[in-house]
Tab-separated table of C-alpha atoms and ligand atoms in Angstrom:
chain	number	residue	atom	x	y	z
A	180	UNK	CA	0.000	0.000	0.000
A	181	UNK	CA	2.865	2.608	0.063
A	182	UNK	CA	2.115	5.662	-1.974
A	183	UNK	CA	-1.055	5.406	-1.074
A	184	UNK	CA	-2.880	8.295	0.539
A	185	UNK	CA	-4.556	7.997	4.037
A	186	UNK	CA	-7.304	10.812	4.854
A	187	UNK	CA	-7.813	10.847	8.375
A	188	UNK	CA	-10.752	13.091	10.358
A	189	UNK	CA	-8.044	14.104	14.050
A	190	UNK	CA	-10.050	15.538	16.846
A	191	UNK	CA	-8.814	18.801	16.787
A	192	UNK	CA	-10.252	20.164	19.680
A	193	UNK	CA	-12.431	19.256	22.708
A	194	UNK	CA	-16.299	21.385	22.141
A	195	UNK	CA	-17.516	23.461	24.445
A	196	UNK	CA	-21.031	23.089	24.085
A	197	UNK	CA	-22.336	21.707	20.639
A	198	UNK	CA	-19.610	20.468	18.224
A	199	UNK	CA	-18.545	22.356	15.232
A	200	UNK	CA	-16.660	21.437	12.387
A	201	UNK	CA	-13.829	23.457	13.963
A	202	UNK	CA	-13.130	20.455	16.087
A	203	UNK	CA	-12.005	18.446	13.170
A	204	UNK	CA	-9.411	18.505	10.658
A	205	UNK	CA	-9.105	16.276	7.538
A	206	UNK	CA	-5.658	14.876	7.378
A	207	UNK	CA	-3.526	13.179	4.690
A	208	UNK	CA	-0.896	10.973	5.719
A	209	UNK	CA	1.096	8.404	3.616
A	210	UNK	CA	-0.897	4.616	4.122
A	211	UNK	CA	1.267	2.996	6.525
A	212	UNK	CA	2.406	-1.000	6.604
A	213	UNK	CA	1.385	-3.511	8.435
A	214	UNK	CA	4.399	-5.059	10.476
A	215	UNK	CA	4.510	-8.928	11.488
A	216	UNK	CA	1.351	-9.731	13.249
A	217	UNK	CA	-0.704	-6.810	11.733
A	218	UNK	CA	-3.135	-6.289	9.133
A	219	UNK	CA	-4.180	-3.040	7.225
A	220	UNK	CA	-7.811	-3.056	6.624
A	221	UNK	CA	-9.615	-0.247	3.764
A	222	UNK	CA	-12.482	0.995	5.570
A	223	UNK	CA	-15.432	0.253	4.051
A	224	UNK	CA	-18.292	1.346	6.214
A	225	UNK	CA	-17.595	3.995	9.527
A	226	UNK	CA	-19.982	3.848	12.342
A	227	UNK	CA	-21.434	7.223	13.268
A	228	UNK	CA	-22.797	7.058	16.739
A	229	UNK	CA	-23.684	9.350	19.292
A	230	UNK	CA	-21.386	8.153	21.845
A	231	UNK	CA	-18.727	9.574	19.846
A	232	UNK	CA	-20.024	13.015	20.779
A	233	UNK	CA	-18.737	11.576	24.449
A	234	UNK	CA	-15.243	10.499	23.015
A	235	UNK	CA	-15.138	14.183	22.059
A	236	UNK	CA	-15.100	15.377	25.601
A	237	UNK	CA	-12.700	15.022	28.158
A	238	UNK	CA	-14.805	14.426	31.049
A	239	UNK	CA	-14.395	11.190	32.641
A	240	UNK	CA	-16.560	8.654	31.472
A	241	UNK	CA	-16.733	4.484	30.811
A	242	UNK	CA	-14.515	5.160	28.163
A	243	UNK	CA	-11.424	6.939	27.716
A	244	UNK	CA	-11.698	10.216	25.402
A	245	UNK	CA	-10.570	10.311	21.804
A	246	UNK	CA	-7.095	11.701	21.509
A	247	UNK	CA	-6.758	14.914	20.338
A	248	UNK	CA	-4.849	15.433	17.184
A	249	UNK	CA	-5.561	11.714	16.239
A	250	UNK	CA	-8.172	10.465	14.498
A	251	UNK	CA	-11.478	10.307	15.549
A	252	UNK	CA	-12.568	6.593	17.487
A	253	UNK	CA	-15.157	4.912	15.589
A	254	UNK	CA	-16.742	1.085	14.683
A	255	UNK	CA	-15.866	0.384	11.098
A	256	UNK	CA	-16.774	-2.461	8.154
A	257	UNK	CA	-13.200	-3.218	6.497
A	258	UNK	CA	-11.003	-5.220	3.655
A	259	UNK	CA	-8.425	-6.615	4.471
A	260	UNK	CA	-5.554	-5.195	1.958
A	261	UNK	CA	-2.692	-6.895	3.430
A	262	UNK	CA	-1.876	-8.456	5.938
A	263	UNK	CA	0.717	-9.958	7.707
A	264	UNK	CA	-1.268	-11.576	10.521
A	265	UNK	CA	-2.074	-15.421	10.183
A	266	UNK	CA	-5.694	-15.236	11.179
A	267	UNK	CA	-6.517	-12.970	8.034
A	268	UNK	CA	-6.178	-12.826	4.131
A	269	UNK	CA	-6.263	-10.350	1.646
A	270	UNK	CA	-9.973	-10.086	0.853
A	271	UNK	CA	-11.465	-10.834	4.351
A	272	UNK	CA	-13.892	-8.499	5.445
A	273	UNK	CA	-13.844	-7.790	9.135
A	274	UNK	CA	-15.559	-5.868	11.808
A	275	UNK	CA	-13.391	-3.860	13.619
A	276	UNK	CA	-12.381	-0.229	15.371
A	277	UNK	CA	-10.287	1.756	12.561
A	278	UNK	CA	-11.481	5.328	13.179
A	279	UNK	CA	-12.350	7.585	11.067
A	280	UNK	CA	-9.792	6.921	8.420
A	281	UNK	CA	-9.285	5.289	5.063
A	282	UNK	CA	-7.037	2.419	6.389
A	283	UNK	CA	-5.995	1.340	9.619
A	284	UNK	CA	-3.878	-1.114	11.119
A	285	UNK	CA	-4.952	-3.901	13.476
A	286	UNK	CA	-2.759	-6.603	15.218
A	287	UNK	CA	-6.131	-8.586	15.313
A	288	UNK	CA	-7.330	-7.699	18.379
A	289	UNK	CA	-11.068	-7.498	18.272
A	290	UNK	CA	-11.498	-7.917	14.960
A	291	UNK	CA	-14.492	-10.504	13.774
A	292	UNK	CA	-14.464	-11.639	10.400
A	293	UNK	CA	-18.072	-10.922	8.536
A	294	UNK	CA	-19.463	-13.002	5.808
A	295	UNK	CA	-20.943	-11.067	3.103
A	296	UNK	CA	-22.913	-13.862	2.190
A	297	UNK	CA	-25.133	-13.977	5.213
A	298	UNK	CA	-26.526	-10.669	5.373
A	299	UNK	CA	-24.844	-6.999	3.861
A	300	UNK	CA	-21.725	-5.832	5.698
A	301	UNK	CA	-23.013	-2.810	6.470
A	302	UNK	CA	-25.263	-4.325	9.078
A	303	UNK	CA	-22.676	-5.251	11.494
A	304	UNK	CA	-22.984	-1.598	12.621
A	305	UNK	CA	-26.206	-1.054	12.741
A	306	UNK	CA	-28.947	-3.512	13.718
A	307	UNK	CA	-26.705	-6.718	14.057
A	308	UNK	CA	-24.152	-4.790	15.561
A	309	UNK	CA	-23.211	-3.047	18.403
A	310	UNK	CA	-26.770	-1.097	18.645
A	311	UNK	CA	-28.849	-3.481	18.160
A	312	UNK	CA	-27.387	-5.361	20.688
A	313	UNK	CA	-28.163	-2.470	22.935
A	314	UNK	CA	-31.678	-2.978	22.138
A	315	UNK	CA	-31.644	-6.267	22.615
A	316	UNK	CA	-29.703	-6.339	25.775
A	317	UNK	CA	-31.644	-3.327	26.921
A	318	UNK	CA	-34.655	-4.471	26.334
A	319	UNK	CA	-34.363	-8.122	27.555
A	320	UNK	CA	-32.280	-7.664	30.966
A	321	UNK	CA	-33.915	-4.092	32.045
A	322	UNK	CA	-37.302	-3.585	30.079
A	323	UNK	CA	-38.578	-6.585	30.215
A	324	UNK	CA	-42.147	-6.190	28.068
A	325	UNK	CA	-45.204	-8.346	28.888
A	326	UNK	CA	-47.457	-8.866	26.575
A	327	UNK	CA	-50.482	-6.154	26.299
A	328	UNK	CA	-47.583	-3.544	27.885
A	329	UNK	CA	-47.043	-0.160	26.065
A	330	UNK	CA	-42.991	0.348	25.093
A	331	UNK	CA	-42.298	3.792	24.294
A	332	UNK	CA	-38.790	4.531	22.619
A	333	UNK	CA	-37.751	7.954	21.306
A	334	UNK	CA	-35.209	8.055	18.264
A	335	UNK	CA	-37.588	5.355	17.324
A	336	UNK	CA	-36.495	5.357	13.474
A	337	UNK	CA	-33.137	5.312	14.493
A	338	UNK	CA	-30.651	2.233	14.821
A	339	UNK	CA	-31.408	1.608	18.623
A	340	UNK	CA	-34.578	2.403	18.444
A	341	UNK	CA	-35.894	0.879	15.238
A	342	UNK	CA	-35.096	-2.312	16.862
A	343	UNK	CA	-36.306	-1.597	20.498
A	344	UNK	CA	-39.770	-1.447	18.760
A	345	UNK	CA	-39.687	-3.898	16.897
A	346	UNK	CA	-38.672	-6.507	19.251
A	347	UNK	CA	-41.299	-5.162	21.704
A	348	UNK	CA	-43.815	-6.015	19.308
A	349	UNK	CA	-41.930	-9.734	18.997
A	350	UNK	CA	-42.658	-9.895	22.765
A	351	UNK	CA	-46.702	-9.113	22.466
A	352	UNK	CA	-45.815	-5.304	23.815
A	353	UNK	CA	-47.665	-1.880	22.243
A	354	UNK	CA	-44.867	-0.078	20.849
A	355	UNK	CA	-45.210	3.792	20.524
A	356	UNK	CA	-41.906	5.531	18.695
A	357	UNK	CA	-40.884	8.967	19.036
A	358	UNK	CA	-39.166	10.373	16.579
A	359	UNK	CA	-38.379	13.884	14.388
A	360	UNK	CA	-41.014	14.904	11.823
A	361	UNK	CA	-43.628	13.391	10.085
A	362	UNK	CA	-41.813	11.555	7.484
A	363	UNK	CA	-39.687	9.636	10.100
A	364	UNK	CA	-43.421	8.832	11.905
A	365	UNK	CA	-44.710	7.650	9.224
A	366	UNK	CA	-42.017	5.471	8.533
A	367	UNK	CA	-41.502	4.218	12.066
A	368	UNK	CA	-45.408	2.879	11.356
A	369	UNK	CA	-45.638	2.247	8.560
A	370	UNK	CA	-42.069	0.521	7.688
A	371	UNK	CA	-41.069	-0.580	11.263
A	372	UNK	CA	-44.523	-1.926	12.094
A	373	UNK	CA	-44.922	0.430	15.479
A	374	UNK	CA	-48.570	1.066	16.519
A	375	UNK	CA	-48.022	4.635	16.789
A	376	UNK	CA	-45.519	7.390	16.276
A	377	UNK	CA	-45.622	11.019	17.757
A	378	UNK	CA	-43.667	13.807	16.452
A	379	UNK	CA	-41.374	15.460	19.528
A	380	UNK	CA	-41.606	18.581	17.476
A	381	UNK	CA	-45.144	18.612	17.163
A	382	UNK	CA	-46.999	21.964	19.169
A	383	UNK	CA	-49.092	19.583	20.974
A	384	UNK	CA	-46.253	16.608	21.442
A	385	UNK	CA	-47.682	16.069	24.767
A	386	UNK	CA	-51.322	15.426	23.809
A	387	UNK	CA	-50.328	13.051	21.247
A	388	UNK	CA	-47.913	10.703	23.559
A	389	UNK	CA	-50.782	10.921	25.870
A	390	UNK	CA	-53.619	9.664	23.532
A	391	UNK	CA	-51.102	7.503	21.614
A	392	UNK	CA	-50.493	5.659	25.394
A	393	UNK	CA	-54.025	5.782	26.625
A	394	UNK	CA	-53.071	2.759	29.545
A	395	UNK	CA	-49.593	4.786	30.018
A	396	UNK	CA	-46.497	3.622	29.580
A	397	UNK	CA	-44.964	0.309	31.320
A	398	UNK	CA	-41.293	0.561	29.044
A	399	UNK	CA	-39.507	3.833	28.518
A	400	UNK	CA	-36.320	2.963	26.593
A	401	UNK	CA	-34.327	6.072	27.530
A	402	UNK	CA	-32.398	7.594	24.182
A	403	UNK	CA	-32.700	10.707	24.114
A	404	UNK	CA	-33.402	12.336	28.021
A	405	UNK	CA	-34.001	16.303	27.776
A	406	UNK	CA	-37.829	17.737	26.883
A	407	UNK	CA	-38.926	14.209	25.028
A	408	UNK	CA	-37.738	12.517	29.302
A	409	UNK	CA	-40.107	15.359	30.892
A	410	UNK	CA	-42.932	14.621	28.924
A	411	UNK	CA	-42.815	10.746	29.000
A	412	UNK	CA	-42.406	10.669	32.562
A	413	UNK	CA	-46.032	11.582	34.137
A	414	UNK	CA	-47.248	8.681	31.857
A	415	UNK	CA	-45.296	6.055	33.157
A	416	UNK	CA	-47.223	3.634	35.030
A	417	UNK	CA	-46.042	1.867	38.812
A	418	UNK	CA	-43.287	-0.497	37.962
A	419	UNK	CA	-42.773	0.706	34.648
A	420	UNK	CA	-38.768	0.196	33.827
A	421	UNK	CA	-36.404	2.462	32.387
A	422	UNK	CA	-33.669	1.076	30.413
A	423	UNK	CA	-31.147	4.712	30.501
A	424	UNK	CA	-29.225	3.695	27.083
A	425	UNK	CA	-28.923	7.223	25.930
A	426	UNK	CA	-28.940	11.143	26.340
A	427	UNK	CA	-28.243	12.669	23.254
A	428	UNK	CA	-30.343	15.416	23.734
A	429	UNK	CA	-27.650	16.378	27.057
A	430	UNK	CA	-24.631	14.998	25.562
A	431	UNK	CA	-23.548	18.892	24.398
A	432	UNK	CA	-25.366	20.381	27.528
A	433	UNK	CA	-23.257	22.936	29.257
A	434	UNK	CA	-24.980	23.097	32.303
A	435	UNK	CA	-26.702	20.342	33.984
A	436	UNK	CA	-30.859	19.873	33.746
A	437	UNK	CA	-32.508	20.159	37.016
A	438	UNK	CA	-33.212	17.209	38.663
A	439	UNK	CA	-30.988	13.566	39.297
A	440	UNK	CA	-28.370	13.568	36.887
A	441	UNK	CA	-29.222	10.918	34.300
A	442	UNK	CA	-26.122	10.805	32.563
A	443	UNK	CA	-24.491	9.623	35.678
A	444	UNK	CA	-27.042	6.959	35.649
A	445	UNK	CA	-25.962	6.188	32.226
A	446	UNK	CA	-22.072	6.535	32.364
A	447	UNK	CA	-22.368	4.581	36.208
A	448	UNK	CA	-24.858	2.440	35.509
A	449	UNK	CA	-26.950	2.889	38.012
A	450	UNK	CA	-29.725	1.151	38.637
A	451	UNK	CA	-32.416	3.741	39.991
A	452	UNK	CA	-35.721	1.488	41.389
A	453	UNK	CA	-38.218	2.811	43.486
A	454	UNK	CA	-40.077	0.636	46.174
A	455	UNK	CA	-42.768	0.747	48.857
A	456	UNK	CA	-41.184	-1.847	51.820
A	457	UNK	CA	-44.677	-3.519	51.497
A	458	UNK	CA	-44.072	-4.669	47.912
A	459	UNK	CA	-41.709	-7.286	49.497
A	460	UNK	CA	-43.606	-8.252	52.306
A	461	UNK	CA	-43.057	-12.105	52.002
A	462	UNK	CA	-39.117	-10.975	53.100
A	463	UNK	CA	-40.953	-10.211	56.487
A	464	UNK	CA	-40.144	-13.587	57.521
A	465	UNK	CA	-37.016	-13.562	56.333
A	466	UNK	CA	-36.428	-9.866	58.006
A	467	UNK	CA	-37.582	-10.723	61.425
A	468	UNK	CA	-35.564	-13.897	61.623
A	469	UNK	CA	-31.478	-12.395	60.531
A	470	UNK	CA	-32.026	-8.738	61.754
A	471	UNK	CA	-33.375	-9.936	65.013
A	472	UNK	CA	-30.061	-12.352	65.501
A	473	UNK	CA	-28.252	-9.830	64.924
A	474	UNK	CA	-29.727	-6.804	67.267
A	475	UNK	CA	-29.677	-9.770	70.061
A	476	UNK	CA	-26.468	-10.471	69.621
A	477	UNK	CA	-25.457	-6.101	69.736
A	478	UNK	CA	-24.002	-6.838	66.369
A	479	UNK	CA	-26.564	-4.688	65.196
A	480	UNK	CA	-26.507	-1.431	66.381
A	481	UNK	CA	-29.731	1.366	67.585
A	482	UNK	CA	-30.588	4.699	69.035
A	483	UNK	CA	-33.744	5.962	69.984
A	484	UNK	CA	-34.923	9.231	70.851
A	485	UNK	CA	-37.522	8.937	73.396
A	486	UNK	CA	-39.717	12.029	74.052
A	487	UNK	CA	-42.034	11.625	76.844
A	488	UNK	CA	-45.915	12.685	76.606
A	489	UNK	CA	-47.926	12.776	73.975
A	490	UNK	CA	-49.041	16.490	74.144
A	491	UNK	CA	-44.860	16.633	72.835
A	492	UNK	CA	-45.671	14.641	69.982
A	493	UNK	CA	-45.835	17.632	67.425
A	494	UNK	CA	-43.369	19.768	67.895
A	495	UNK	CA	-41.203	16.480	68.339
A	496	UNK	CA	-42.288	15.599	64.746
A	497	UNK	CA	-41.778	19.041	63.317
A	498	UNK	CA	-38.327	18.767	64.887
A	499	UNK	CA	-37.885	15.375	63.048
A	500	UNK	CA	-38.571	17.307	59.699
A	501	UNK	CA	-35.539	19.724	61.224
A	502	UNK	CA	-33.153	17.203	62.027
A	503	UNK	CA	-33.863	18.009	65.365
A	504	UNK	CA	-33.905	13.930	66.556
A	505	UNK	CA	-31.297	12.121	67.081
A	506	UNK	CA	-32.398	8.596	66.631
A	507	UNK	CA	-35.339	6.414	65.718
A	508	UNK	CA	-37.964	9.148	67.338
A	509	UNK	CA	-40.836	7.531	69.140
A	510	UNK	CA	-43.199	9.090	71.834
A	511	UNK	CA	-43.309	7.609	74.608
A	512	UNK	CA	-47.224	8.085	76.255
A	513	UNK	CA	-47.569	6.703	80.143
A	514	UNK	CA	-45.127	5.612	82.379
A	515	UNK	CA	-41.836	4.366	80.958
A	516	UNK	CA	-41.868	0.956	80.452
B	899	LIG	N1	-26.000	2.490	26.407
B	899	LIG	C1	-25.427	1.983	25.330
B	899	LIG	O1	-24.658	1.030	25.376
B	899	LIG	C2	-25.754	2.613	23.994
B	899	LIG	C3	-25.368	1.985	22.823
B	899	LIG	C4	-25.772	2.555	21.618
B	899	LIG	C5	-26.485	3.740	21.596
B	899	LIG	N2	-26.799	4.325	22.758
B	899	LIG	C6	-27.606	5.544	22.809
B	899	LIG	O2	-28.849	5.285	22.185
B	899	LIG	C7	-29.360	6.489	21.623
B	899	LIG	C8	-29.726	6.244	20.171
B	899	LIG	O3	-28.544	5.919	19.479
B	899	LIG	P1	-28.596	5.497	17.954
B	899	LIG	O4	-27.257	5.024	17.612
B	899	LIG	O5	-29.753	4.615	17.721
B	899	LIG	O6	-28.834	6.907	17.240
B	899	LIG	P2	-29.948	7.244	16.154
B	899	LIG	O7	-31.268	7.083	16.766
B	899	LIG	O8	-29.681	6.464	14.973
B	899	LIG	O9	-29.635	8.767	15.876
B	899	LIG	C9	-29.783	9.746	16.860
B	899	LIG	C10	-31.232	10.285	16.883
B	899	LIG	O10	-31.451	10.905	18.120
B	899	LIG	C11	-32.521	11.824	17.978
B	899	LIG	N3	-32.177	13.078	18.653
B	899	LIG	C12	-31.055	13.797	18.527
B	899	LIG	N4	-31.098	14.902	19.276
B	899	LIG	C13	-32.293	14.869	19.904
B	899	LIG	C14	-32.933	15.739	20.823
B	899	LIG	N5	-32.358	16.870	21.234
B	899	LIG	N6	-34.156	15.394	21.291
B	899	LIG	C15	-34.760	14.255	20.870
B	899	LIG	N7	-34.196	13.396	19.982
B	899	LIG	C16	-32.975	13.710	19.512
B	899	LIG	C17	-32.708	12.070	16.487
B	899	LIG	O11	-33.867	11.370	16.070
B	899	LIG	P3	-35.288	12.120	15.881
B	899	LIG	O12	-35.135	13.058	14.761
B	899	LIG	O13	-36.224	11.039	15.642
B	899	LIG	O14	-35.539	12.837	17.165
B	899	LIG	C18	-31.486	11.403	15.904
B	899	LIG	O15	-31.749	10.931	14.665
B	899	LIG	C19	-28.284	7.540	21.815
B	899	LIG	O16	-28.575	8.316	22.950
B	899	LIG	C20	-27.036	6.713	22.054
B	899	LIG	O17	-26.059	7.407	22.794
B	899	LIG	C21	-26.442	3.776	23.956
């Protein structure tokens, strides 16, 4: 491949705030060779996907950044155009990580071999790739639909999205999309086989999602967080579940939106869960039995604060809301026992 010309997109600089194309530059270097061990794959397809806007930054995340002033990171469909590694020929077609450049090297390491013959290349990025995988996954482990439940998933045309709704329907679910503009609607519906789709940029976005969820919403497959999160949330039913894949509607924010940070949630994985103690009361059992060892035995520890007459009773619980107890606070009415 010498003589050959490799363009290259570098990261030229870290955004503040939405990207611009001032944080690129187009480079042209000369094609390097693959030493022993290596291979130099032609990039065929590059994988444009949001989390890239993340690799941008510099803020700490699951991921390390992309370097600036070398290419941009990025999933890529390649040939193999020489190769020195015994695991690959010239020809192969493989999956792997080259950036955004016109050839890269690889000493093998993650690379997976595709077979054009089973379905087009391309597709290795998209739906059987890495995102729809996150659908999958997503949906599976954390949504969990039952059949009759309503699935809502914003991006909805997109390649996370596309498939969240579609395997929601696989599973017996109602799947409602959100997505940009009519024409994306339309297809979402009429293409992807959703039983509705509501505009985010519609006037009236919140009527719609409404009246497209009349029994609300038991699956909210988190893409895009922002406006499209504060108007899905007051339908979501008790126990709906919220996969958090995706932000993209915060990933350029500059200053955080009010309320728990849910790219934290995303980046850390956290698993937020809200519960009544009574929804597990068959534990009771189970409750009485350890913790009660275990205060008997002083190896678990309490305080109380004991205030004495009932008459005290509300300025002791006005306190509480103060911080003004110290301890469990109980009342203690009658003679102490
Ligand atoms: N957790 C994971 O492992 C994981 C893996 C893959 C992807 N993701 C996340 O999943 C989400 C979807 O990714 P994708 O690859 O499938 O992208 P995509 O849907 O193919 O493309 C992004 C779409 O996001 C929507 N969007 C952008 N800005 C928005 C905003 N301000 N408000 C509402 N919608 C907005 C747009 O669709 P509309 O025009 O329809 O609004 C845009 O087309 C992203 O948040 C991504 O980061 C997470």
């Amino acid at each position: 491949m010498a003589g050959n010309i490799n363009r290259q997109i570098l990261l030229k600089s870290r955004p503040e705030g939405a990207p611009s194309l001032d944080n690129f530059e187009l480079k042209e270097s000369p094609t390097p060779e693959p030493r022993e061990g290596e291979v130099l794959m032609r990039t065929r397809y590059l994988s444009l996907d949001p989390y890239m806007r993340g690799r941008m930054s510099a803020a700490k995340s699951y991921a390390k950044p992309a370097a600036v002033g070398e290419p941009m990171v990025g999933g890529t469909v390649g040939e193999i155009v020489a190769s020195r590694h015994p695991g690959y020929a010239v020809g192969d077609i493989v999956l792997g990580s080259g950036g955004w450049q016109e050839y890269a090297l690889s000493n093998g390491a993650g690379l997976r071999k595709l077979d054009p013959a089973a379905a087009p290349v391309s597709t290795a990025l998209g739906v059987l790739g890495m995102p729809g995988m996150t659908a999958y996954v997503g949906l599976a482990e954390i949504g969990q639909p039952k059949p009759g439940e309503t699935v809502v998933v914003a991006a909805a045309s997109g390649a996370v999205g596309s498939v969240v709704g579609q395997l929601a329907k696989i599973k017996g679910a109602r799947a409602v999309g959100i997505a940009g503009g009519a024409e994306k609607c339309r297809f979402v519906i009429g293409e992807l086989g959703f039983d509705a789709c509501v505009d985010h940029r519609a006037k009236d976005f919140a009527a719609q999602l409404a009246a497209a969820c009349p029994k609300g919403i038991d699956v909210y497959f988190e893409n895009v967080g922002g406006a499209v999160q504060q108007t899905v949330w007051p339908l979501l039913n008790d126990f709906a579940r919220v996969p958090v894949c995706g932000l993209i509607a915060q990933y350029s924010a500059t200053s955080p939106m009010p309320g728990p940070d849910m790219v934290s949630v995303l980046r850390k994985r956290l698993l937020l869960r809200g519960f009544i103690v009574w929804d597990f009361a068959a534990r009771q059992g189970d409750f009485l039995r350890e913790v009660g060892e275990w205060v008997r035995t002083g190896r678990v520890k309490y305080r109380e604060d004991v205030v004495d007459g009932l008459e005290r009773a509300p300025a002791a619980f006005l306190g509480l809301l103060q911080g003004k107890n110290f301890g469990k606070l109980v009342v203690r009415i009658g003679a102490p026992a």
